[in-house]
Coordinates of C-alpha atoms and ligand atoms in Angstrom, one line a residue:
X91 CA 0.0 0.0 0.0
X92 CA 1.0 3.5 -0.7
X93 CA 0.7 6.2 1.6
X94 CA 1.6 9.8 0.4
X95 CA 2.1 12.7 3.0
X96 CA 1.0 16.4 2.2
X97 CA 2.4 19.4 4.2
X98 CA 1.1 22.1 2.8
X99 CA 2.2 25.3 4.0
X100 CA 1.7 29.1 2.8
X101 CA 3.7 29.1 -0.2
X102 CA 5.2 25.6 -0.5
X103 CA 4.3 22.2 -0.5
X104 CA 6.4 19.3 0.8
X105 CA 5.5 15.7 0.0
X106 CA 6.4 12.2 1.2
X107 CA 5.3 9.2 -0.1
X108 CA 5.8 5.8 1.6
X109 CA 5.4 2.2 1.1
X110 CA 3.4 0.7 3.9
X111 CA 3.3 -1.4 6.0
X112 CA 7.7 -1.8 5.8
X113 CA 7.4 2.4 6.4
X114 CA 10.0 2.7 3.5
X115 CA 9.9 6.1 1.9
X116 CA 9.8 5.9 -1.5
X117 CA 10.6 9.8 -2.3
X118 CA 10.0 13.0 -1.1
X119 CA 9.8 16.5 -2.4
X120 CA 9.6 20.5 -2.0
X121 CA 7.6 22.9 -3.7
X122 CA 8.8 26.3 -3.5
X123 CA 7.5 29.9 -3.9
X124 CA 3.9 28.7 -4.8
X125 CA 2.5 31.5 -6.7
X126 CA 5.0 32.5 -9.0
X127 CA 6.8 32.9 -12.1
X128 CA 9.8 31.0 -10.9
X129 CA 8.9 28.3 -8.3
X130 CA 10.7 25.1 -7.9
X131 CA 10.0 21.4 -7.5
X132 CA 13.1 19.7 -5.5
X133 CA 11.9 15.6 -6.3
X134 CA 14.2 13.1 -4.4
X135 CA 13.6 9.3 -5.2
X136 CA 15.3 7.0 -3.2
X137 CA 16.8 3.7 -3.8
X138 CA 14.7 1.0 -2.2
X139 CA 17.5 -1.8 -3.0
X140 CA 20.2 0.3 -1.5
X141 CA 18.7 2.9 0.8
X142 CA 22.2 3.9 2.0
X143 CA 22.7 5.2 -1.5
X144 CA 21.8 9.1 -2.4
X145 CA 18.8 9.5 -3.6
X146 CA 18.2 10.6 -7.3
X147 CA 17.3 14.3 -7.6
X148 CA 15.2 16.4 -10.2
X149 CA 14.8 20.0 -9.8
X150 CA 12.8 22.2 -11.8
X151 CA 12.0 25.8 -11.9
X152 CA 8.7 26.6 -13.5
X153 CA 5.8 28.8 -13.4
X154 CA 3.5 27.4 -10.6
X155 CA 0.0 29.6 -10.5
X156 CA -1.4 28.1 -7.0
X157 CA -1.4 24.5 -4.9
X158 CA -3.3 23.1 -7.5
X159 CA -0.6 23.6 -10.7
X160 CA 2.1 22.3 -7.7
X161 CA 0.2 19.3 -6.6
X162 CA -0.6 18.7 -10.6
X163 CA 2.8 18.5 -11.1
X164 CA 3.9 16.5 -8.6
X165 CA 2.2 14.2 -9.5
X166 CA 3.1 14.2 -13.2
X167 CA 6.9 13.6 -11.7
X168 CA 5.3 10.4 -9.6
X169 CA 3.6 9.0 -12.4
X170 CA 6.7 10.0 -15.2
X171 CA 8.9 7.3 -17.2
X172 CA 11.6 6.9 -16.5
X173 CA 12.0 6.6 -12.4
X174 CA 7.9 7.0 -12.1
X175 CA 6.9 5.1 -8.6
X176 CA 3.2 5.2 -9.2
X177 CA 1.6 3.8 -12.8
X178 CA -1.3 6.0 -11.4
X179 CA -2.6 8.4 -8.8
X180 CA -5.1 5.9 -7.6
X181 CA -2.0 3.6 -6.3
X182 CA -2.3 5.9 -3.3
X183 CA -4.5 4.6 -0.9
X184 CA -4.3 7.0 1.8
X185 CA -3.2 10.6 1.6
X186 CA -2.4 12.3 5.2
X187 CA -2.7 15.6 5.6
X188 CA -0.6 18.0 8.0
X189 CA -3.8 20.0 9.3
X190 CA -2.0 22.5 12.1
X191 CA -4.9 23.7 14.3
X192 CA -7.5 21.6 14.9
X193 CA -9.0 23.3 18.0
X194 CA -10.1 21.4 20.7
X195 CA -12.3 18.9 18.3
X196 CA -9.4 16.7 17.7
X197 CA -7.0 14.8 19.8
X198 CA -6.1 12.2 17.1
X199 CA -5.9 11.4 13.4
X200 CA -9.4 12.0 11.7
X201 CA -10.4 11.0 8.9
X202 CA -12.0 14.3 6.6
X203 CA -15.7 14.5 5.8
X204 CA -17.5 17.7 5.3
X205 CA -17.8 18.3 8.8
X206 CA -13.7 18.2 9.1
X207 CA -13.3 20.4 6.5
X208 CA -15.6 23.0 7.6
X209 CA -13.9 22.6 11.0
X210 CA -10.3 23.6 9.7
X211 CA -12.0 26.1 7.7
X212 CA -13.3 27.5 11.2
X213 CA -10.3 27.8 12.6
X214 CA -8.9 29.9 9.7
X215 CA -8.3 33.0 11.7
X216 CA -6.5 31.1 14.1
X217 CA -3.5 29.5 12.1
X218 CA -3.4 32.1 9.3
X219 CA -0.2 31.4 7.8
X220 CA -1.3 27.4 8.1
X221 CA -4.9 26.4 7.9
X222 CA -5.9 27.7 4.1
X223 CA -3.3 26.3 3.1
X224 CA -3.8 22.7 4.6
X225 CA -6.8 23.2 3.7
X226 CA -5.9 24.1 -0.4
X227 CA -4.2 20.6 -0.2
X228 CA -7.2 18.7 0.8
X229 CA -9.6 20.1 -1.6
X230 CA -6.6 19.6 -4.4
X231 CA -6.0 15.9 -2.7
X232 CA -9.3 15.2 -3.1
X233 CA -9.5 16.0 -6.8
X234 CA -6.2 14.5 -7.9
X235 CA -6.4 11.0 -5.5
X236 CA -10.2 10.7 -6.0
X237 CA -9.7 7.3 -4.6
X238 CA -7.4 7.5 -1.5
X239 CA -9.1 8.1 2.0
X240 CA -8.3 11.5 3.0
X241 CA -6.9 11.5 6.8
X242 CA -6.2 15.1 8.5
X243 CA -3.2 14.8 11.4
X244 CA -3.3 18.0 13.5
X245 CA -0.4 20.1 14.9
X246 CA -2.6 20.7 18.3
X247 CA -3.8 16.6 18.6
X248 CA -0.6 15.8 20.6
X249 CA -1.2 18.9 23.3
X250 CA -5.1 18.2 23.9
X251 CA -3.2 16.7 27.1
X252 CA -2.5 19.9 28.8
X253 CA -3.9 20.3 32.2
X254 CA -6.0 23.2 32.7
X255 CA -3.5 25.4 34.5
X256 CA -1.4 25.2 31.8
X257 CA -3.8 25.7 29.3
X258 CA -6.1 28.4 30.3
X259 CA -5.7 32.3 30.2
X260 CA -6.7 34.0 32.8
X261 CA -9.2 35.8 30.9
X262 CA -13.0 35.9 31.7
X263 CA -14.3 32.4 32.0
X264 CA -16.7 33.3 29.3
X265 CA -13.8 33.7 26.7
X266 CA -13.1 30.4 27.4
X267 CA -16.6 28.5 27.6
X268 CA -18.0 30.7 24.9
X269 CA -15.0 30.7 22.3
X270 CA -12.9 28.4 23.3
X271 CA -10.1 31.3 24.0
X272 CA -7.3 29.2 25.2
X273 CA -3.5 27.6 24.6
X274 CA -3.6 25.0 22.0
X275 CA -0.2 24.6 20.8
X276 CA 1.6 23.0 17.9
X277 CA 3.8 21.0 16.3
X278 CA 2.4 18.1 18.1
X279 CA 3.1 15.8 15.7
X280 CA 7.3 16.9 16.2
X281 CA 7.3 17.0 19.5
X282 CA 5.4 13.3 20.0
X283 CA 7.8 11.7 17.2
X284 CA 10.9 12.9 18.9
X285 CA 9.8 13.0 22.4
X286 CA 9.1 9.0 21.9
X287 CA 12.3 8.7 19.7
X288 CA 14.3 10.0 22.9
X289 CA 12.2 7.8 25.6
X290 CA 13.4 4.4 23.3
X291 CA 16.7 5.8 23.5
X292 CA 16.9 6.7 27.1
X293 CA 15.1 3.6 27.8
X294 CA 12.9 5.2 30.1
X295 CA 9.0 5.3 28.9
X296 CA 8.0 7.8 31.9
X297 CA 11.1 10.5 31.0
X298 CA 11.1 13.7 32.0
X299 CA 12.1 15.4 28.3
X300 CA 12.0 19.1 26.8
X301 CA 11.6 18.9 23.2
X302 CA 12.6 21.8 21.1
X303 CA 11.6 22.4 18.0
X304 CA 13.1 25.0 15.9
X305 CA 12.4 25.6 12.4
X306 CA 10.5 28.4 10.8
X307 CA 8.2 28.1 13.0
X308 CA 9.5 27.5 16.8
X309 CA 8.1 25.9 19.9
X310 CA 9.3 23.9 22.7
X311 CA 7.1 21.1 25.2
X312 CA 7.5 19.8 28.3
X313 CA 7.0 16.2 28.3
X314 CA 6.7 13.1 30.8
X315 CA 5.2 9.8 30.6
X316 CA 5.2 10.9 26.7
X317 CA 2.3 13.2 27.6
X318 CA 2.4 16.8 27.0
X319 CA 2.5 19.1 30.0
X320 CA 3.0 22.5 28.6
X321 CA 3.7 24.2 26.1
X322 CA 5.2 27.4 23.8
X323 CA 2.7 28.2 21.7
X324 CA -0.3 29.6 22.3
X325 CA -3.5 30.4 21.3
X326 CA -2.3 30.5 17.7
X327 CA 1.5 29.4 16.5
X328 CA 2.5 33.4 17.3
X329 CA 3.4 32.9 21.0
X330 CA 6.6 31.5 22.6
X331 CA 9.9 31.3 21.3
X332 CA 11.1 33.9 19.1
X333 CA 11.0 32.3 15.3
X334 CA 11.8 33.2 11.4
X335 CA 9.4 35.8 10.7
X336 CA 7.2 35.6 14.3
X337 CA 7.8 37.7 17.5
X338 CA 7.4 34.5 20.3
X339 CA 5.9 36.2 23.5
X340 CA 5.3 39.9 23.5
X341 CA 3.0 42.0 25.8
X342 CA -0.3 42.8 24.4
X343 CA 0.0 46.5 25.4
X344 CA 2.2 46.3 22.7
X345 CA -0.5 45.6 20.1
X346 CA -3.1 48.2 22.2
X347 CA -0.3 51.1 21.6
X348 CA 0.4 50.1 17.7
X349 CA -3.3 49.8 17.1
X350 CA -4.1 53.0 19.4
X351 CA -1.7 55.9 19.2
X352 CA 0.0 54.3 16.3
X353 CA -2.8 53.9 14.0
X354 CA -2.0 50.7 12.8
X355 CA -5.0 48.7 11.3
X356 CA -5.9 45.3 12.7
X357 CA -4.4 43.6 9.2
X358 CA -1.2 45.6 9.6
X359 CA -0.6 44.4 12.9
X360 CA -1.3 40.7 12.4
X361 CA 1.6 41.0 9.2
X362 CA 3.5 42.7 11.2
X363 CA 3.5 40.2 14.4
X364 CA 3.5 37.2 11.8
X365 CA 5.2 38.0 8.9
X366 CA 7.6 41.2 9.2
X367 CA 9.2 39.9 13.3
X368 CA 11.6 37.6 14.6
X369 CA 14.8 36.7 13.1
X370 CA 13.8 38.8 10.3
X371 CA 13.1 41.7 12.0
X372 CA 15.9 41.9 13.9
X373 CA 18.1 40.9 11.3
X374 CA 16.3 41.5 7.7
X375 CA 16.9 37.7 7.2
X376 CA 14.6 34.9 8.3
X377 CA 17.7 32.0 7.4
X378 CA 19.5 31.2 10.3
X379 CA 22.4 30.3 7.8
X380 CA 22.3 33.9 6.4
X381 CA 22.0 35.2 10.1
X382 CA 25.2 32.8 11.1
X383 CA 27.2 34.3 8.3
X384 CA 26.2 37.5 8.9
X385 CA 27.6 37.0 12.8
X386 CA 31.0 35.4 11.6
X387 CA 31.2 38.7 9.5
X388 CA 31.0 40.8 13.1
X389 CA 27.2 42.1 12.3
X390 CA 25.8 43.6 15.7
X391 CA 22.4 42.7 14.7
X392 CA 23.2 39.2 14.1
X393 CA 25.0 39.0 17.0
X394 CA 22.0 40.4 19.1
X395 CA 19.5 38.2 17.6
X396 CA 21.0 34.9 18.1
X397 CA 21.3 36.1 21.9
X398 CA 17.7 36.8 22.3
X399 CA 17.1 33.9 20.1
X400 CA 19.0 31.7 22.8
X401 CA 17.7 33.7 25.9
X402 CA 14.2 32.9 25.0
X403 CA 15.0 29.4 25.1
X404 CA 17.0 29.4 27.9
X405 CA 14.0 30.7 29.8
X406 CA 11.7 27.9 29.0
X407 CA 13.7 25.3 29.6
X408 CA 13.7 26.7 32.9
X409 CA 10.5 26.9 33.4
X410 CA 9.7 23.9 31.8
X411 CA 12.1 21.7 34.0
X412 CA 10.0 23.6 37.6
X413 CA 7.1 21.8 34.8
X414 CA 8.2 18.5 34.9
X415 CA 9.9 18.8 38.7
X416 CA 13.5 17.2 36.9
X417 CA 14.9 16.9 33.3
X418 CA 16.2 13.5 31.7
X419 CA 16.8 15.2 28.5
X420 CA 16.5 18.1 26.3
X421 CA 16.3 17.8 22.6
X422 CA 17.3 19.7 19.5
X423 CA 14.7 19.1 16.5
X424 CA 13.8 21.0 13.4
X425 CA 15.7 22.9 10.8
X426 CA 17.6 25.0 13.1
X427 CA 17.8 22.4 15.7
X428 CA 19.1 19.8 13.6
X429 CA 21.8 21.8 12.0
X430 CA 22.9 25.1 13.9
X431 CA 26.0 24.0 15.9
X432 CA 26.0 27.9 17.3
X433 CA 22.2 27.8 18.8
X434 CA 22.7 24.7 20.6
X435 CA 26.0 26.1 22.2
X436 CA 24.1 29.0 23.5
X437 CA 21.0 27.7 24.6
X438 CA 23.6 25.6 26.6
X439 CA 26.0 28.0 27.8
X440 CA 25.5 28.6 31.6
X441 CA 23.4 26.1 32.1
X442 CA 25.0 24.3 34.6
X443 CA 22.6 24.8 37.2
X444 CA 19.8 22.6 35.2
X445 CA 22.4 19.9 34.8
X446 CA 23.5 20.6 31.0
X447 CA 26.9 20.1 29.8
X448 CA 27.8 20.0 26.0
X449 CA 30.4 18.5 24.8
X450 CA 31.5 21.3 22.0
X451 CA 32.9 19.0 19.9
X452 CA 30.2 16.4 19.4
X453 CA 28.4 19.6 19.1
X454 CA 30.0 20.8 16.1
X455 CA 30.3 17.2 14.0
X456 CA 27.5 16.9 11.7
X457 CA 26.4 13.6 11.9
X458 CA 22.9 12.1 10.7
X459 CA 20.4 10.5 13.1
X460 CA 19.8 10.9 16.3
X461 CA 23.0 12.3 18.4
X462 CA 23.9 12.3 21.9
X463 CA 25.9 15.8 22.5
X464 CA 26.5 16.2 26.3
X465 CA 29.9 15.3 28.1
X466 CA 28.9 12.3 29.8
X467 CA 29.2 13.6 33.4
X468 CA 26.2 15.9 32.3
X469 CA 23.2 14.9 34.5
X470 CA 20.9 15.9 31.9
X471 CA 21.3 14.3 28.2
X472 CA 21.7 16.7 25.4
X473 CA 20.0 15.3 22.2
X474 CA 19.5 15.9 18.8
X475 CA 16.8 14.0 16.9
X476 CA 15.8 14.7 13.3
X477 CA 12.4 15.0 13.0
X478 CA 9.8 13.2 11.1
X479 CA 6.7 14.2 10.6
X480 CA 5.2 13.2 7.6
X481 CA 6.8 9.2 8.9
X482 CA 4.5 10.4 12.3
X483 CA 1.8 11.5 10.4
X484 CA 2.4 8.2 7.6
X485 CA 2.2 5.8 11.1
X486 CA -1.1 7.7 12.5
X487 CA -2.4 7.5 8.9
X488 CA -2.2 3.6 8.6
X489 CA -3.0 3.0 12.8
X490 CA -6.6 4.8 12.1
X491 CA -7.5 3.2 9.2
X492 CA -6.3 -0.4 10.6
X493 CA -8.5 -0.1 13.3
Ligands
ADP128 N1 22.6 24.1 7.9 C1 21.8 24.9 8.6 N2 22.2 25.8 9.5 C2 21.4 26.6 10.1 N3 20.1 26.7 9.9 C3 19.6 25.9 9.0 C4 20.4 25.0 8.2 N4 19.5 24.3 7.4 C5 18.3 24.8 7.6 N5 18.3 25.8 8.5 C6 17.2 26.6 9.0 O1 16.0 25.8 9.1 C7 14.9 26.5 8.8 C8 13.8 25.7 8.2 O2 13.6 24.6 9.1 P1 12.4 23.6 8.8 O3 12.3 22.7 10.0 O4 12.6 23.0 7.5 O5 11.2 24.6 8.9 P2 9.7 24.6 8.4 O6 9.3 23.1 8.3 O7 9.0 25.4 9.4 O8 9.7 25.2 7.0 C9 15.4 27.5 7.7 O9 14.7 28.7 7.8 C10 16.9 27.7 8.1 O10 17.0 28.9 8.8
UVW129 C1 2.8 25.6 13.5 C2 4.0 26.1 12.8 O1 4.5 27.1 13.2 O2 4.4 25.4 11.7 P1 5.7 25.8 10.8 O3 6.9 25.7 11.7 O4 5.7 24.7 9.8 O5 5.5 27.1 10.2
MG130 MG1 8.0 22.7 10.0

């Protein structure tokens, strides 16, 4: 059976498709700068004889109109001779969805009906960046893999566990009874993948583990018994950490005075908060490997972003450890995570008191798979883990529709 794995995000698409039940990924893909004259497919196909062996790689750069041309031509390169893996699109049996908020509706997988979709639509004003497009890719899905089952896997499932103290505002009851104002929190799907990765590898089912996950978007989770305790993000994925393009925590007077004396419009300050902060509007660049080069080249503004990049980190884990009352491990995830040897030395650096200890050099080899980074008199481990959703969402896929 083949199960193919959409992440659909504002202006690109990334794709997995895997061969189920051995879980082998078959290829994989990026679709770039939806929307334009110059987008580009990046199409990896890998070899299922020798999967040590690179995979093959086609890159194109053509005019891509919307989600619908993308996912079009995606599948064209899964169905083309030679190196097609599918004869057809209705060899997919089940396409999974990366759905980010999900509300409070959904604590696991779901398989989409009307009712699903109009739920996700819902919640459009609360994922902005996220939901219309997830949602683009479900309505395109349906069209192009007419006979697949359709199965949404949301970023806020994973942190339905939240205790009330954690996940309530205090706010007028009302706000929360009435509209369901409350933390929700994503990148479940990260955070359970790598939080159970790290419990197998600690050998310790009921570890006490803070998961951080930094790509463009950024969050971190507090984690025992592989439940989630706590956790960064919010009410929408704009709270926490600080991230690319997104401010993390701020105080809402903020908004009150840009909206107020400021005359900013509503709109204005939802771009600005979401699309215009963070790394890139400290730095004018939302890469961390343009904001790393720009540090090594004795930029101030680099250098002060990665600090408050770090600090903000720093602070949750403390928080997050009074959380879990102890800390078995911390663990690097994501994009940034994964791959920035200079983040993971900071959020480290005077640490000591929580029980973290690099080891700078293990730190600095770039190694696949998961990696063990502490000095091993460290009382707390130091992990990294690459992440995998769309495997996560592939395995939550095939477990609902099994049962
Ligand atoms: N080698 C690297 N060094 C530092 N940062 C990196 C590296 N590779 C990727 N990144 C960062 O990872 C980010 C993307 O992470 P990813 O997890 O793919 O995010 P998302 O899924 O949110 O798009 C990029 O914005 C980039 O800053
Ligand atoms: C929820 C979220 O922020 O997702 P991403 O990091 O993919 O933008
Ligand atoms: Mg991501």
């Amino acid at each position: 059976m083949n199960i193919f794995v959409l992440n659909s995000g504002s202006s690109s698409i990334k794709y997995q498709l895997f061969r189920w039940p051995a879980e082998r990924p078959v290829c994989s893909g990026l679709v770039e700068r939806v929307g334009s004259a110059q987008a580009t497919i990046t199409h990896q196909v890998f070899d299922l004889q020798a999967p040590a062996n690179p995979p093959a790689e086609t890159k194109l750069t053509l005019p891509l109109a919307d989600h619908e041309a993308g996912l079009h031509e995606v599948v064209r390169l899964l169905t083309a001779a030679p190196g097609g893996i599918i004869a057809d699109p209705a060899d997919i049996a089940i396409v999974g969805h990366r759905v980010v908020h999900g509300g409070e509706t959904y604590a696991a997988a779901t398989r989409i009906t009307p009712a699903v979709k109009a739920e996700i639509k819902r919640l459009f004003a609360l994922a902005p960046l996220h939901n219309p497009a997830n949602y683009v890719g479900i309505e395109v899905a349906e069209r192009v893999f007419a006979q697949a089952r359709q199965v949404a896997v949301f970023d806020t499932a994973f942190h339905q566990t939240l205790p009330e103290r954690a996940f309530r505002y205090a706010l007028p009851t009302a706000l929360y009874t009435e509209q369901r104002i409350r933390k929700y929190g994503f990148h479940g799907t990260s955070h359970q993948y790598v939080a159970a990765q790290a419990a197998a590898y600690l050998q310790k089912p009921d570890a006490r583990l803070i998961t951080i996950h930094l790509g463009n978007g950024c969050s971190m989770a507090a984690v025992r018994d592989g439940q989630s305790l706590d956790t960064s993000m919010g009410f929408s994925p704009l709270a926490g950490l600080v991230m690319g393009t997104r401010s993390g925590d701020i105080d809402p007077s903020v908004l009150l005075y840009l909206l107020g004396p400021l005359g900013y419009t509503a709109e204005q300050v939802n771009t600005l908060l979401n699309k215009e902060s963070g790394m890139l509007g400290l730095t004018g660049s939302n890469d961390m490997r343009d904001i790393g080069a720009a540090l090594a080249a004795g930029d101030a503004r680099a250098a002060l972003a990665y600090d408050l990049y770090a600090y903000r980190i720093r602070q949750y884990i403390g928080a997050y450890t009074a959380v879990l009352n102890g800390l078995d491990a911390i663990v690097f995830t994501a994009g940034v995570g994964e791959n920035d040897a200079l983040v993971r030395s900071r959020v480290c650096e005077n640490m000591e008191f929580f029980g973290l200890n690099l080891d700078e050099d293990k730190n600095q080899q770039r190694l696949p798979g998961l990696r063990e980074l502490n000095r091993p008199e460290s009382r707390v481990k130091i992990l990294v883990i690459p992440t995998a959703e769309e495997l996560e969402i592939a395995r939550q896929c095939a477990d609902l529709l099994s049962r």
